[in-house]
Amino acid sequence: MLRQPAKCLDREFRALGATRIAKNSDGVSYRFPDGGTFVVRPGLTPGKGMKMLEAVQRRYGMPRERSKSNPLRSAVSREGHPEINAERLVMSHHATGRLHLMRQQARLDPIEVSDALRFPERILFSPIHESWLWVRGRVIIAAAATEDGMTLVRTILWATEDLWEQNPRPKETP
């Protein structure tokens, strides 16, 4: 049962690729990558919220409980990915940290990062993170082209749930 149905639906809809398009007295409107829209009205009861969630999950993907660690759960195919230059690469502080950790955990070779950018198996878009994803083998590279022609690697992710389970991120200490 949903305790806070609007909050739960917001989280689940965005995890399935929706973006919020309007918030007003009629409720919050969400648009999915295929153009489908849903409106979460004020005062939504938990029962009606569950029915709405089930309908959306049937249409757009498996239930969140089964896909929590799937890094591509919200990624969609989309035209217009930026042209990047794998020869002119700069990594964010976060991406550098991820590369270091992934090298320690599973001997990730920097060539795997380069190959994912040069020879991707797929290029997808993540509406949740508003980022393009280059996917190849064990990795997903979130990257963007900068104005000066550089390729900025924002982060590096494991490409499968199994790899995440085998190589979890360390717990942060307060």
CSV table of C-alpha atoms in Angstrom, one decimal:
chain,number,residue,atom,x,y,z
A,1,MET,CA,0.0,0.0,0.0
A,2,LEU,CA,1.2,3.5,-0.8
A,3,ARG,CA,1.5,5.8,2.2
A,4,GLN,CA,2.3,8.9,0.2
A,5,PRO,CA,0.9,8.0,-3.2
A,6,ALA,CA,1.8,11.3,-5.0
A,7,LYS,CA,5.4,11.1,-3.8
A,8,CYS,CA,5.7,7.4,-4.6
A,9,LEU,CA,4.3,7.9,-8.1
A,10,ASP,CA,6.7,10.8,-8.8
A,11,ARG,CA,9.7,8.6,-7.9
A,12,GLU,CA,8.4,5.6,-9.9
A,13,PHE,CA,7.3,7.6,-13.0
A,14,ARG,CA,10.7,9.3,-13.2
A,15,ALA,CA,12.5,5.9,-12.7
A,16,LEU,CA,10.5,4.7,-15.7
A,17,GLY,CA,11.5,7.6,-17.9
A,18,ALA,CA,8.8,10.3,-17.3
A,19,THR,CA,9.5,14.0,-16.9
A,20,ARG,CA,7.3,16.4,-14.9
A,21,ILE,CA,5.7,18.8,-17.4
A,22,ALA,CA,3.3,20.8,-15.2
A,23,LYS,CA,2.4,21.3,-11.6
A,24,ASN,CA,-0.7,23.3,-10.7
A,25,SER,CA,-4.0,23.0,-8.8
A,26,ASP,CA,-5.1,20.2,-11.2
A,27,GLY,CA,-2.2,18.1,-10.1
A,28,VAL,CA,1.2,17.1,-11.5
A,29,SER,CA,1.5,16.0,-15.1
A,30,TYR,CA,4.1,13.6,-16.4
A,31,ARG,CA,5.1,12.8,-20.0
A,32,PHE,CA,6.8,9.5,-20.9
A,33,PRO,CA,9.3,9.1,-23.7
A,34,ASP,CA,6.6,7.7,-26.0
A,35,GLY,CA,4.4,10.8,-25.5
A,36,GLY,CA,2.0,9.2,-23.0
A,37,THR,CA,0.9,11.5,-20.2
A,38,PHE,CA,-0.5,10.9,-16.8
A,39,VAL,CA,-1.8,13.3,-14.2
A,40,VAL,CA,-1.5,12.7,-10.5
A,41,ARG,CA,-4.4,14.7,-8.9
A,42,PRO,CA,-4.3,16.2,-5.4
A,43,GLY,CA,-5.8,14.0,-2.7
A,44,LEU,CA,-5.0,10.8,-4.6
A,45,THR,CA,-5.9,7.8,-2.4
A,46,PRO,CA,-3.5,5.0,-1.8
A,47,GLY,CA,-5.8,2.5,-3.6
A,48,LYS,CA,-6.1,4.7,-6.7
A,49,GLY,CA,-2.4,5.4,-6.6
A,50,MET,CA,-1.6,1.7,-6.7
A,51,LYS,CA,-3.9,1.2,-9.7
A,52,MET,CA,-2.2,4.0,-11.5
A,53,LEU,CA,1.2,2.6,-10.7
A,54,GLU,CA,0.3,-0.8,-11.9
A,55,ALA,CA,-1.1,0.6,-15.2
A,56,VAL,CA,2.1,2.6,-15.8
A,57,GLN,CA,4.4,-0.4,-14.9
A,58,ARG,CA,2.4,-2.6,-17.3
A,59,ARG,CA,2.9,0.0,-20.1
A,60,TYR,CA,6.5,1.1,-19.4
A,61,GLY,CA,8.4,-1.5,-17.6
A,62,MET,CA,8.9,-4.0,-14.9
A,63,PRO,CA,8.1,-3.1,-11.3
A,64,ARG,CA,10.7,-1.0,-9.5
A,65,GLU,CA,11.4,-3.7,-6.9
A,66,ARG,CA,12.8,-6.0,-9.6
A,67,SER,CA,14.9,-3.3,-11.3
A,68,LYS,CA,16.4,-1.1,-8.5
A,69,SER,CA,20.0,-1.7,-9.5
A,70,ASN,CA,19.4,-1.7,-13.3
A,71,PRO,CA,21.3,1.3,-14.5
A,72,LEU,CA,19.5,1.3,-17.8
A,73,ARG,CA,16.0,1.0,-16.4
A,74,SER,CA,15.0,4.5,-17.5
A,75,ALA,CA,17.2,4.9,-20.6
A,76,VAL,CA,15.6,5.3,-23.9
A,77,SER,CA,16.6,5.3,-27.6
A,78,ARG,CA,16.6,8.8,-28.9
A,79,GLU,CA,17.9,10.6,-32.0
A,80,GLY,CA,20.4,13.4,-31.8
A,81,HIS,CA,23.2,12.3,-29.5
A,82,PRO,CA,26.2,14.6,-29.4
A,83,GLU,CA,29.3,13.9,-31.5
A,84,ILE,CA,32.1,13.2,-29.0
A,85,ASN,CA,35.8,13.0,-29.5
A,86,ALA,CA,37.3,10.1,-27.5
A,87,GLU,CA,40.8,11.5,-28.3
A,88,ARG,CA,40.0,14.7,-26.4
A,89,LEU,CA,38.8,13.4,-23.1
A,90,VAL,CA,38.5,15.0,-19.7
A,91,MET,CA,37.0,13.2,-16.6
A,92,SER,CA,35.1,14.8,-13.8
A,93,HIS,CA,36.3,14.3,-10.3
A,94,HIS,CA,33.4,11.9,-9.7
A,95,ALA,CA,34.3,9.9,-12.9
A,96,THR,CA,37.9,9.7,-11.9
A,97,GLY,CA,36.9,8.3,-8.5
A,98,ARG,CA,34.6,5.8,-10.1
A,99,LEU,CA,37.3,4.6,-12.5
A,100,HIS,CA,39.7,4.1,-9.6
A,101,LEU,CA,37.1,2.2,-7.6
A,102,MET,CA,36.1,0.0,-10.5
A,103,ARG,CA,39.7,-0.8,-11.3
A,104,GLN,CA,40.2,-2.0,-7.7
A,105,GLN,CA,36.9,-3.9,-7.6
A,106,ALA,CA,37.0,-5.7,-11.0
A,107,ARG,CA,40.1,-4.7,-12.8
A,108,LEU,CA,38.3,-2.3,-15.1
A,109,ASP,CA,40.8,-1.2,-17.8
A,110,PRO,CA,40.7,2.4,-19.0
A,111,ILE,CA,40.6,1.0,-22.5
A,112,GLU,CA,37.1,-0.3,-21.7
A,113,VAL,CA,36.0,3.3,-21.1
A,114,SER,CA,37.7,4.5,-24.3
A,115,ASP,CA,36.2,1.7,-26.3
A,116,ALA,CA,32.7,2.4,-25.0
A,117,LEU,CA,33.0,5.9,-26.3
A,118,ARG,CA,34.6,5.0,-29.7
A,119,PHE,CA,32.7,1.8,-30.4
A,120,PRO,CA,29.5,1.8,-28.4
A,121,GLU,CA,27.1,-1.1,-28.6
A,122,ARG,CA,24.3,1.3,-27.9
A,123,ILE,CA,23.9,5.0,-27.2
A,124,LEU,CA,20.9,5.8,-25.0
A,125,PHE,CA,19.5,8.8,-23.2
A,126,SER,CA,18.6,8.9,-19.5
A,127,PRO,CA,15.7,11.3,-18.9
A,128,ILE,CA,16.2,11.1,-15.2
A,129,HIS,CA,19.8,12.3,-15.3
A,130,GLU,CA,19.4,14.3,-18.5
A,131,SER,CA,22.5,12.6,-19.9
A,132,TRP,CA,23.6,10.5,-22.9
A,133,LEU,CA,24.9,7.0,-22.1
A,134,TRP,CA,27.5,5.1,-24.2
A,135,VAL,CA,27.2,1.4,-23.4
A,136,ARG,CA,29.7,-1.3,-24.2
A,137,GLY,CA,30.5,-4.5,-22.5
A,138,ARG,CA,30.7,-4.1,-18.7
A,139,VAL,CA,30.4,-0.3,-18.6
A,140,ILE,CA,28.1,2.6,-19.2
A,141,ILE,CA,29.7,6.0,-19.7
A,142,ALA,CA,27.7,9.2,-19.1
A,143,ALA,CA,29.4,11.8,-21.2
A,144,ALA,CA,28.8,15.1,-22.9
A,145,ALA,CA,30.5,17.2,-25.5
A,146,THR,CA,31.8,20.6,-24.2
A,147,GLU,CA,31.7,23.8,-26.2
A,148,ASP,CA,35.5,23.6,-26.9
A,149,GLY,CA,35.2,20.1,-28.4
A,150,MET,CA,36.3,18.1,-25.4
A,151,THR,CA,34.4,15.1,-24.2
A,152,LEU,CA,33.5,15.3,-20.5
A,153,VAL,CA,33.0,12.0,-18.8
A,154,ARG,CA,30.6,12.6,-16.0
A,155,THR,CA,30.5,9.1,-14.5
A,156,ILE,CA,31.2,5.5,-15.2
A,157,LEU,CA,28.7,2.8,-14.2
A,158,TRP,CA,28.5,-0.9,-14.3
A,159,ALA,CA,26.2,-2.1,-17.2
A,160,THR,CA,24.4,-4.9,-15.4
A,161,GLU,CA,22.6,-5.6,-12.1
A,162,ASP,CA,25.0,-8.6,-11.6
A,163,LEU,CA,28.1,-6.3,-11.8
A,164,TRP,CA,26.5,-3.9,-9.3
A,165,GLU,CA,25.8,-6.7,-6.9
A,166,GLN,CA,29.4,-8.1,-7.3
A,167,ASN,CA,30.9,-4.6,-7.0
A,168,PRO,CA,28.8,-2.3,-4.9
A,169,ARG,CA,29.7,1.2,-4.0
A,170,PRO,CA,31.2,1.5,-0.5
A,171,LYS,CA,28.9,2.8,2.2
A,172,GLU,CA,29.5,6.5,2.8
A,173,THR,CA,30.5,7.4,6.4
A,174,PRO,CA,28.9,10.4,8.0
